[in-house]
PDB file of C-alpha atoms in Angstrom:
ATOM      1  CA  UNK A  29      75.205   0.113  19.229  1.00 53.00           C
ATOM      2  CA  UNK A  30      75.465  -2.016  16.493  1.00 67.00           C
ATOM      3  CA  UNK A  31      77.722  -1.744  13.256  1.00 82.00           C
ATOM      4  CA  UNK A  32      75.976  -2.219  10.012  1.00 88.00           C
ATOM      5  CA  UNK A  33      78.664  -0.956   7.225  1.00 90.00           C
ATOM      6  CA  UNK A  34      77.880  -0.796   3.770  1.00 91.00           C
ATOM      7  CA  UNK A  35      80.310   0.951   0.414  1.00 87.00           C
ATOM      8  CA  UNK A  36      79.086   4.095  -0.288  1.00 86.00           C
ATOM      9  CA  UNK A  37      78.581   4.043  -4.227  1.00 92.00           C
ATOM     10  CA  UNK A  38      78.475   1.457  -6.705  1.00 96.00           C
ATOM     11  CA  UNK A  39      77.639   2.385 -10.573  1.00 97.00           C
ATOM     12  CA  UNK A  40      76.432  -0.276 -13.518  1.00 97.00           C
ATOM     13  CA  UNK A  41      76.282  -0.077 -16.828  1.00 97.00           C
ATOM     14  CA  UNK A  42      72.130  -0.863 -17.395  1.00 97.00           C
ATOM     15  CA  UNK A  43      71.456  -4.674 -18.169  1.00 97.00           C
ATOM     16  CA  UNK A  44      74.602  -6.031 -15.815  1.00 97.00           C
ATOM     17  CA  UNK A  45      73.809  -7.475 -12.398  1.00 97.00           C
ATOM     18  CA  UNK A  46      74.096  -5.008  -9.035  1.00 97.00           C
ATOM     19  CA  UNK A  47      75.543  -6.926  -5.739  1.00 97.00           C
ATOM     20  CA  UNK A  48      75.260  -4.435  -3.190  1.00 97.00           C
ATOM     21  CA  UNK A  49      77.467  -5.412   0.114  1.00 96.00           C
ATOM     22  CA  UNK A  50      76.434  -5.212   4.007  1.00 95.00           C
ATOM     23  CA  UNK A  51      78.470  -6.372   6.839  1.00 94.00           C
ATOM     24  CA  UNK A  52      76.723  -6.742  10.454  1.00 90.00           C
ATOM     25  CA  UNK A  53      78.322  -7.158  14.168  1.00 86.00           C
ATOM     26  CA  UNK A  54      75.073  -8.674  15.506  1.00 78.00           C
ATOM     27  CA  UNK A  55      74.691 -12.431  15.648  1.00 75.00           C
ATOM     28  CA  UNK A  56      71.126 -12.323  17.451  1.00 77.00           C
ATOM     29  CA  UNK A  57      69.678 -10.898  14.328  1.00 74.00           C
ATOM     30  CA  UNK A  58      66.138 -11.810  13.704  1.00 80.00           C
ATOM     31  CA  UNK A  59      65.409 -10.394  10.375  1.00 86.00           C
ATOM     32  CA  UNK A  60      67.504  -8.636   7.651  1.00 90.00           C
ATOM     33  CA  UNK A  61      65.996  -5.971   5.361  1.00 92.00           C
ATOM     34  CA  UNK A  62      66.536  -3.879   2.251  1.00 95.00           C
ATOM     35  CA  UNK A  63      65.438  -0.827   1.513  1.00 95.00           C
ATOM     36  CA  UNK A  64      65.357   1.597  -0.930  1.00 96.00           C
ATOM     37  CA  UNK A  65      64.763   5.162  -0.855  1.00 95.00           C
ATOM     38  CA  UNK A  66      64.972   7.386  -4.146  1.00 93.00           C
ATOM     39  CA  UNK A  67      65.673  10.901  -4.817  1.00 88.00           C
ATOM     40  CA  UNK A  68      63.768  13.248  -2.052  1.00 85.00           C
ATOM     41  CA  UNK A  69      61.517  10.207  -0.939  1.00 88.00           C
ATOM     42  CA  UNK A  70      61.400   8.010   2.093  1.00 90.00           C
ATOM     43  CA  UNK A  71      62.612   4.692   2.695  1.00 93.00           C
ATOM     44  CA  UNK A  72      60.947   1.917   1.302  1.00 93.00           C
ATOM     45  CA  UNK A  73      61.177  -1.566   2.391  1.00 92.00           C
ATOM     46  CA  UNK A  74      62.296  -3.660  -1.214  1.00 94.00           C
ATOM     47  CA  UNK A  75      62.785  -6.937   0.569  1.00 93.00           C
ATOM     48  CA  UNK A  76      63.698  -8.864   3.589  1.00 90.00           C
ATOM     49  CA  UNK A  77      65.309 -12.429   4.719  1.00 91.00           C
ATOM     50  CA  UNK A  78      64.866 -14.366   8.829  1.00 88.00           C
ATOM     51  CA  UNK A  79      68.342 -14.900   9.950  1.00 86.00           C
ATOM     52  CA  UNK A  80      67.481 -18.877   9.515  1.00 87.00           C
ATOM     53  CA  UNK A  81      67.288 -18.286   5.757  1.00 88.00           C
ATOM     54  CA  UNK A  82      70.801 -18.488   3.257  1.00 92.00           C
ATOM     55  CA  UNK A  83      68.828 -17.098   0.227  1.00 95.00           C
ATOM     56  CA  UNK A  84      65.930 -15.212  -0.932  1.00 94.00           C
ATOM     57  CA  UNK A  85      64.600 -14.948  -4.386  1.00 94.00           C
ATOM     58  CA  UNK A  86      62.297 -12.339  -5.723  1.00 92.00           C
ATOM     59  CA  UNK A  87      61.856 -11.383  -9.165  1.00 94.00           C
ATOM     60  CA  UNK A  88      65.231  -9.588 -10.035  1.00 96.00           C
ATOM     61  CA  UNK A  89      66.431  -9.703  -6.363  1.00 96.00           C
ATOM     62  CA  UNK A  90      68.479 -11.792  -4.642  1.00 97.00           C
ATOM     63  CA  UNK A  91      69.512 -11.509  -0.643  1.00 97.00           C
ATOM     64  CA  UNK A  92      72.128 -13.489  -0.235  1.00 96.00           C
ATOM     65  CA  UNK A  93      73.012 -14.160   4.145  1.00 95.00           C
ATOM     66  CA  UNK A  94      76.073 -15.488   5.022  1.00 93.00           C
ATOM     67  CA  UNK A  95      75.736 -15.886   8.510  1.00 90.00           C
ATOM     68  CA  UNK A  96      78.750 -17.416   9.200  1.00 90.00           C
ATOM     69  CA  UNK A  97      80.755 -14.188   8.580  1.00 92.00           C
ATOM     70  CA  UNK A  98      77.591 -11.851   9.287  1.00 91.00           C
ATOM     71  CA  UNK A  99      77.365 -10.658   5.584  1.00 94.00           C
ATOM     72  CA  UNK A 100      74.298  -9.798   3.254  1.00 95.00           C
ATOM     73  CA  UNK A 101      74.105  -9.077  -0.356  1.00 96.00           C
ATOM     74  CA  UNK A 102      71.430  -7.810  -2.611  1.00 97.00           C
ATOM     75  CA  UNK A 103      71.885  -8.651  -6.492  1.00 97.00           C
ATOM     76  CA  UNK A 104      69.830  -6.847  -8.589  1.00 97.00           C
ATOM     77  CA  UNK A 105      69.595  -8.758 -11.951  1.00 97.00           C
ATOM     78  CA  UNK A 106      69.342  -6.861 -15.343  1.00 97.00           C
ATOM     79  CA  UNK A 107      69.687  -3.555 -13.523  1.00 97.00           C
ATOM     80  CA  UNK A 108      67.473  -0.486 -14.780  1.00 97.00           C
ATOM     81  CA  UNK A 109      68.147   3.085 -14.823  1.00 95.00           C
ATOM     82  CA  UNK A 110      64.880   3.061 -12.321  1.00 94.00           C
ATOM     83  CA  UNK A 111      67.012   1.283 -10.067  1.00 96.00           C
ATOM     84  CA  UNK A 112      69.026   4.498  -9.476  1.00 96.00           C
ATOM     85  CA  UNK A 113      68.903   4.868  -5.848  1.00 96.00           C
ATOM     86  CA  UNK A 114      70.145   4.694  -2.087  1.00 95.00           C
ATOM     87  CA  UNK A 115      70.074   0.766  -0.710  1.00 97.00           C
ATOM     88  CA  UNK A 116      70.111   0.237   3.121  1.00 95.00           C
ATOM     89  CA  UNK A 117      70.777  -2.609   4.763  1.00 94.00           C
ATOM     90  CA  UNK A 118      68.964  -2.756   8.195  1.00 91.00           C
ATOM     91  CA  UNK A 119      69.138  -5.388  10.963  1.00 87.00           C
ATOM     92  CA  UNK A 120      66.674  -6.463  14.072  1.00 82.00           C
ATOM     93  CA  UNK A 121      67.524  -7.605  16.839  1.00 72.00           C
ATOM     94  CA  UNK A 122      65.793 -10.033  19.905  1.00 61.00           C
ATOM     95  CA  UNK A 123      67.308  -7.645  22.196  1.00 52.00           C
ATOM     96  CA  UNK A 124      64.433  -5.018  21.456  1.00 51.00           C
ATOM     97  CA  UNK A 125      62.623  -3.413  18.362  1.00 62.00           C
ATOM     98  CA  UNK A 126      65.452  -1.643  17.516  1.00 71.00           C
ATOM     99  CA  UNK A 127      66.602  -1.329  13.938  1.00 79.00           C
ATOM    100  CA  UNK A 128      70.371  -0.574  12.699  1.00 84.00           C
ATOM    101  CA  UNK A 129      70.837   0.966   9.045  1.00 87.00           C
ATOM    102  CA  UNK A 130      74.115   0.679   7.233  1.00 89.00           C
ATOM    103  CA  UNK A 131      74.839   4.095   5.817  1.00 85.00           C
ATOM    104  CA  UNK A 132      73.494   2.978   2.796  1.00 91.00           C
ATOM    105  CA  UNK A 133      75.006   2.449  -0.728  1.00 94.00           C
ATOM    106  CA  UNK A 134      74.253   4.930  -4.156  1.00 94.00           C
ATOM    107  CA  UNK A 135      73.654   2.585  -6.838  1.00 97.00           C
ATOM    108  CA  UNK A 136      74.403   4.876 -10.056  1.00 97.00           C
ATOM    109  CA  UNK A 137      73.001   2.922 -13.394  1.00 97.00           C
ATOM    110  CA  UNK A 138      74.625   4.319 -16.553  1.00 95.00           C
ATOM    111  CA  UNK A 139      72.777   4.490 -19.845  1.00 92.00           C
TER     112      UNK A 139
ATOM    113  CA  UNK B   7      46.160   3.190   6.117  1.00 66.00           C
ATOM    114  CA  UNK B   8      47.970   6.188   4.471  1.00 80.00           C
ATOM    115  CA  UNK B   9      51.069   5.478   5.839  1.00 93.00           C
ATOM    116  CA  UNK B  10      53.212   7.452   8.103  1.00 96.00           C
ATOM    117  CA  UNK B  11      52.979  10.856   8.048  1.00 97.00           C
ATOM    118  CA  UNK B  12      55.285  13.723   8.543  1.00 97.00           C
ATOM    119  CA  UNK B  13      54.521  17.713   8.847  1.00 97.00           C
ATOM    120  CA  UNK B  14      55.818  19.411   7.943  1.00 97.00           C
ATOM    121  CA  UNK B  15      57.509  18.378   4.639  1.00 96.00           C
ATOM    122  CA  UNK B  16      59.797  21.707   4.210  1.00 97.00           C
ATOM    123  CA  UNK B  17      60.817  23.572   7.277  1.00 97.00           C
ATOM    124  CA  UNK B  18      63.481  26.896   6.852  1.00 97.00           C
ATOM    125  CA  UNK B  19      64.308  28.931   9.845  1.00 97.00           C
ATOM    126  CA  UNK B  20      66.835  31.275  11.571  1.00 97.00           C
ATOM    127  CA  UNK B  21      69.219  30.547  13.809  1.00 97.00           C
ATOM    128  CA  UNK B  22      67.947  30.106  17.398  1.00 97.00           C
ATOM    129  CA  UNK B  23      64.636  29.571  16.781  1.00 97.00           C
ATOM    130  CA  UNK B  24      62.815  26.912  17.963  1.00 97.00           C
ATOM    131  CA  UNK B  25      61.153  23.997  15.371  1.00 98.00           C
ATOM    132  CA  UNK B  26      58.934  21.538  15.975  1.00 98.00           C
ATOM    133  CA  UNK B  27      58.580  18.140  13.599  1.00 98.00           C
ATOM    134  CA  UNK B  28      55.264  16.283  13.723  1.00 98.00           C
ATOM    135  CA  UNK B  29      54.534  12.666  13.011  1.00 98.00           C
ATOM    136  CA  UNK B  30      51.699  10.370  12.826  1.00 98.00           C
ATOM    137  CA  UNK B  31      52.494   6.748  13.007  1.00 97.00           C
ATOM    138  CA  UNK B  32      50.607   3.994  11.196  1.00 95.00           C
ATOM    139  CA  UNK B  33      47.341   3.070  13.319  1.00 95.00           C
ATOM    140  CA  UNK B  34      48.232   0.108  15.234  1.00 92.00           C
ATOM    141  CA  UNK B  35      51.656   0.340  15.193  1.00 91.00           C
ATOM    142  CA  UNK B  36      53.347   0.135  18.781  1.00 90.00           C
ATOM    143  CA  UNK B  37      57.115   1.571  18.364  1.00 91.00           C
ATOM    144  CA  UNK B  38      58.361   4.727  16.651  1.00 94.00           C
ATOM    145  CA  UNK B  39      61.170   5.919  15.489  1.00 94.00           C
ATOM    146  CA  UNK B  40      62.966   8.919  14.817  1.00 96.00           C
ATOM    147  CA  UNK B  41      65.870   9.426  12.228  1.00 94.00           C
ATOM    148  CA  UNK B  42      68.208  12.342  10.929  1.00 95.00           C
ATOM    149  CA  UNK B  43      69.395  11.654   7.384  1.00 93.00           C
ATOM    150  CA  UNK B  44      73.140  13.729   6.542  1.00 90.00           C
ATOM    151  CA  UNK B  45      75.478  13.525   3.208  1.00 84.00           C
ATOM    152  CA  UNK B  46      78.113  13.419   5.974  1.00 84.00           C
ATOM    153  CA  UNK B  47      76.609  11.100   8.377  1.00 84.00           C
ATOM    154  CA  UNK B  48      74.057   9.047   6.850  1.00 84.00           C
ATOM    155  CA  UNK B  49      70.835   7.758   8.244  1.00 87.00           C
ATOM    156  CA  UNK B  50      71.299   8.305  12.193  1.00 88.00           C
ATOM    157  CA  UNK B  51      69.008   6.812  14.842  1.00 89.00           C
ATOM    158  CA  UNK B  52      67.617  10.017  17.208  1.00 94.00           C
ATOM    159  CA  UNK B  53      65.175   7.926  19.919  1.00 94.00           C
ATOM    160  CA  UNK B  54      62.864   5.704  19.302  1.00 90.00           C
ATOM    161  CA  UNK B  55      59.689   4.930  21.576  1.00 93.00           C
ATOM    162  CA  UNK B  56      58.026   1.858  22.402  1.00 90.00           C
ATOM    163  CA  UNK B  57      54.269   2.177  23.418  1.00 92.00           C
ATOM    164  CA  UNK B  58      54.701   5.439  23.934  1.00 94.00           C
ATOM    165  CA  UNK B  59      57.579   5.088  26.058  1.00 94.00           C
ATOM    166  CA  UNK B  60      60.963   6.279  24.967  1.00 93.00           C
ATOM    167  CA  UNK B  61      63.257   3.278  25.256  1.00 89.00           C
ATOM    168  CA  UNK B  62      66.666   4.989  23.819  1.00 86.00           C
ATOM    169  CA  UNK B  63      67.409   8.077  23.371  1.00 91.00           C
ATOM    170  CA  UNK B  64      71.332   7.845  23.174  1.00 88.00           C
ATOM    171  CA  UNK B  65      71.554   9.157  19.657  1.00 89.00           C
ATOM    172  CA  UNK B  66      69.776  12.604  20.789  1.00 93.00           C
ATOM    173  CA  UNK B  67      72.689  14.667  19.989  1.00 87.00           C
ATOM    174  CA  UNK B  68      72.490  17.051  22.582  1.00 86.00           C
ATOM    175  CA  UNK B  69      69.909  18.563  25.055  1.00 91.00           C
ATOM    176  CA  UNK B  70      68.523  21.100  22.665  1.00 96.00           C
ATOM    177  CA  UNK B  71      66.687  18.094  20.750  1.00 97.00           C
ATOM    178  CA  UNK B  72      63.770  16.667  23.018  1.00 97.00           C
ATOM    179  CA  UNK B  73      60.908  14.484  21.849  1.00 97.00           C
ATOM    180  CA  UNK B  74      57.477  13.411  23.205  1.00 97.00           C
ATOM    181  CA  UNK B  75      54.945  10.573  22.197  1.00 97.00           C
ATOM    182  CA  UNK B  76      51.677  11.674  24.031  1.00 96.00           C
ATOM    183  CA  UNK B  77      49.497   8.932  23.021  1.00 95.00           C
ATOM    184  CA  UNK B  78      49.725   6.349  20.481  1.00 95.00           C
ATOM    185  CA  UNK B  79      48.925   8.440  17.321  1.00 96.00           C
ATOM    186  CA  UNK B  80      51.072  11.653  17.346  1.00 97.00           C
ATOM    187  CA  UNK B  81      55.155  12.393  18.243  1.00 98.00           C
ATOM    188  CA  UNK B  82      56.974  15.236  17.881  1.00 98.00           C
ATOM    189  CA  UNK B  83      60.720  16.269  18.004  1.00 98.00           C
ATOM    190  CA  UNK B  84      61.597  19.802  19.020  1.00 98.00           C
ATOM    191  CA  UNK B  85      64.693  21.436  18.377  1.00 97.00           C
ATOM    192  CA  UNK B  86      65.351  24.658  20.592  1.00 97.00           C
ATOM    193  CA  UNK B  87      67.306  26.609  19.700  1.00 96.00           C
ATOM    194  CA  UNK B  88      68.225  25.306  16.294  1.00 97.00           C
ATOM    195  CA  UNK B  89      71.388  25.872  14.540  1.00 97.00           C
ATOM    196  CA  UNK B  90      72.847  25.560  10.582  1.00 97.00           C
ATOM    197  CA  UNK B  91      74.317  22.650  11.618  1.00 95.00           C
ATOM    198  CA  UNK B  92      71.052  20.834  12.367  1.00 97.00           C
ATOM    199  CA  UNK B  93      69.997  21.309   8.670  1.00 97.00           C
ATOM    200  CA  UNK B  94      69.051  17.816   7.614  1.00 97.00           C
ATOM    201  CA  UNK B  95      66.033  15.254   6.649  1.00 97.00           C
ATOM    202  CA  UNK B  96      63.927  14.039   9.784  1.00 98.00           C
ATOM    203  CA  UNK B  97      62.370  10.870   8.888  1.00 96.00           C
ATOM    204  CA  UNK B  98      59.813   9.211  11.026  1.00 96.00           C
ATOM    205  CA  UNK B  99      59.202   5.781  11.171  1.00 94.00           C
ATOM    206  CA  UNK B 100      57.030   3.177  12.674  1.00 92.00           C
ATOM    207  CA  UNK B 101      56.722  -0.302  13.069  1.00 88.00           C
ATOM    208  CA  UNK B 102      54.225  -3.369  15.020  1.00 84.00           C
ATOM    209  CA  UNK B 103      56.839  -5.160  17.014  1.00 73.00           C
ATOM    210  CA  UNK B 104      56.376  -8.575  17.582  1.00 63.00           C
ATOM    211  CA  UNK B 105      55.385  -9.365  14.031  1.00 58.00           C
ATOM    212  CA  UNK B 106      58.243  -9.029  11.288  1.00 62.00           C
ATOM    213  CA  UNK B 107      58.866  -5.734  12.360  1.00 64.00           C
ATOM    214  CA  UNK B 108      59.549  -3.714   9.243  1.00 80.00           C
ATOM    215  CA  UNK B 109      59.948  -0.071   9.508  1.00 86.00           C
ATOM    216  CA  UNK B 110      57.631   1.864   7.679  1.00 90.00           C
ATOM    217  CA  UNK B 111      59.171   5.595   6.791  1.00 93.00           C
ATOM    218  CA  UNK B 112      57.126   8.861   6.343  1.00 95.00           C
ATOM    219  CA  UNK B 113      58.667  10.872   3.092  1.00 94.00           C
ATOM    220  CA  UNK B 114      60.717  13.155   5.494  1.00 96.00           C
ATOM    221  CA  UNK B 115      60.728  16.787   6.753  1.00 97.00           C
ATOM    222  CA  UNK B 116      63.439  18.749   5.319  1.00 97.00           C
ATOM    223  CA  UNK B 117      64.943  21.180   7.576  1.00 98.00           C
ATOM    224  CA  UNK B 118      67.407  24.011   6.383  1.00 98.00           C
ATOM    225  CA  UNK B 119      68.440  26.450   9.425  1.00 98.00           C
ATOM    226  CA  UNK B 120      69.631  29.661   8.193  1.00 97.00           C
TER     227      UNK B 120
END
């Protein structure tokens, strides 16, 4: 299958910026997600970017896609304890509908 | 739509007995997919089914997990007999390929085998 690696933890002090890291193998991705999923929930989607795309702006997020070397970033401006959470990154493919998660990353924001 | 749902949400049971997880996709929605969540192993791909049809089911880890899609509306996973080590969150998850795709997750069925 496809590798999707991500860092498992990253903590903030609240009000600094968040990049959260995701390498991929795939280079026949279509579309690149994010997704969040808090404390005994289920995964939400929080944003996505099409593989023809370098940037994405959306409020306090930004997906960064680096194609060249198959990496994605999600910076998370003026971070919130709220923001305390688990961030996927996740990957389709034209192969199939098939979706590859990262492990995901714990995003800790400290007080 | 109310989403995709899951059934149970808890689930505790002995050794060797035999559970069954429930899941209704979102109406309309033509591939579904089942995960196990792990501290140790992280969100893992189980099989996931494409109208109706299971397409890959290479992350099953072994034969006592089996799962069925009888019609478009309603899947199950089955694990018989389970053990402790199978303790975990089952999340389903469903998704309208062709479109942009994005997964939609139920909240989850955690299992604890005793």
């Amino acid at each position: 299958g496809e590798d999707v690696e991500q860092s498992l933890f990253l903590s903030v002090r609240e009000g600094d910026s968040s990049v959260i890291n995701c390498t991929y193998t795939d280079s026949s991705s279509t579309y690149l997600y994010w997704y969040k999923q808090e404390p005994g929930a289920g995964l939400q989607l929080l944003t996505y970017i099409f593989s023809n795309m370098d940037m994405k702006q959306d409020q306090r997020l930004t997906v960064l896609l680096n194609k060249k070397d198959k990496h994605l970033s999600l910076r998370i401006a003026d971070t919130q304890t709220g923001d305390s959470a688990i961030y996927f990154c996740a990957e389709s493919t034209n192969t199939g509908n098939q979706f590859y998660f990262g492990t995901g990353t714990s995003l800790t924001v400290i007080p | 739509d109310a989403g995709v749902i899951q059934s149970p949400r808890h689930e505790v049971t002995e050794m060797g007995q035999e559970v069954t997880l429930r899941c209704k996709p979102i109406s309309g929605h033509n591939s579904l997919f089942w995960y196990r969540q792990t501290m140790m192993r992280g969100l893992e791909l189980l099989i996931y089914f494409n109208n109706n049809v299971p397409i890959d089911d290479s992350g099953m880890p072994e034969d006592r997990f089996s799962a069925k899609m009888p019609n478009a509306s309603f899947s199950t996973l089955k694990i018989q007999p389970s053990e402790p080590r199978d303790s975990a969150v089952y999340f389903c998850a469903s998704s309208l390929q062709g479109q942009r795709g994005e997964a939609f997750f139920g909240q989850g069925t955690r299992l604890t085998v005793v």
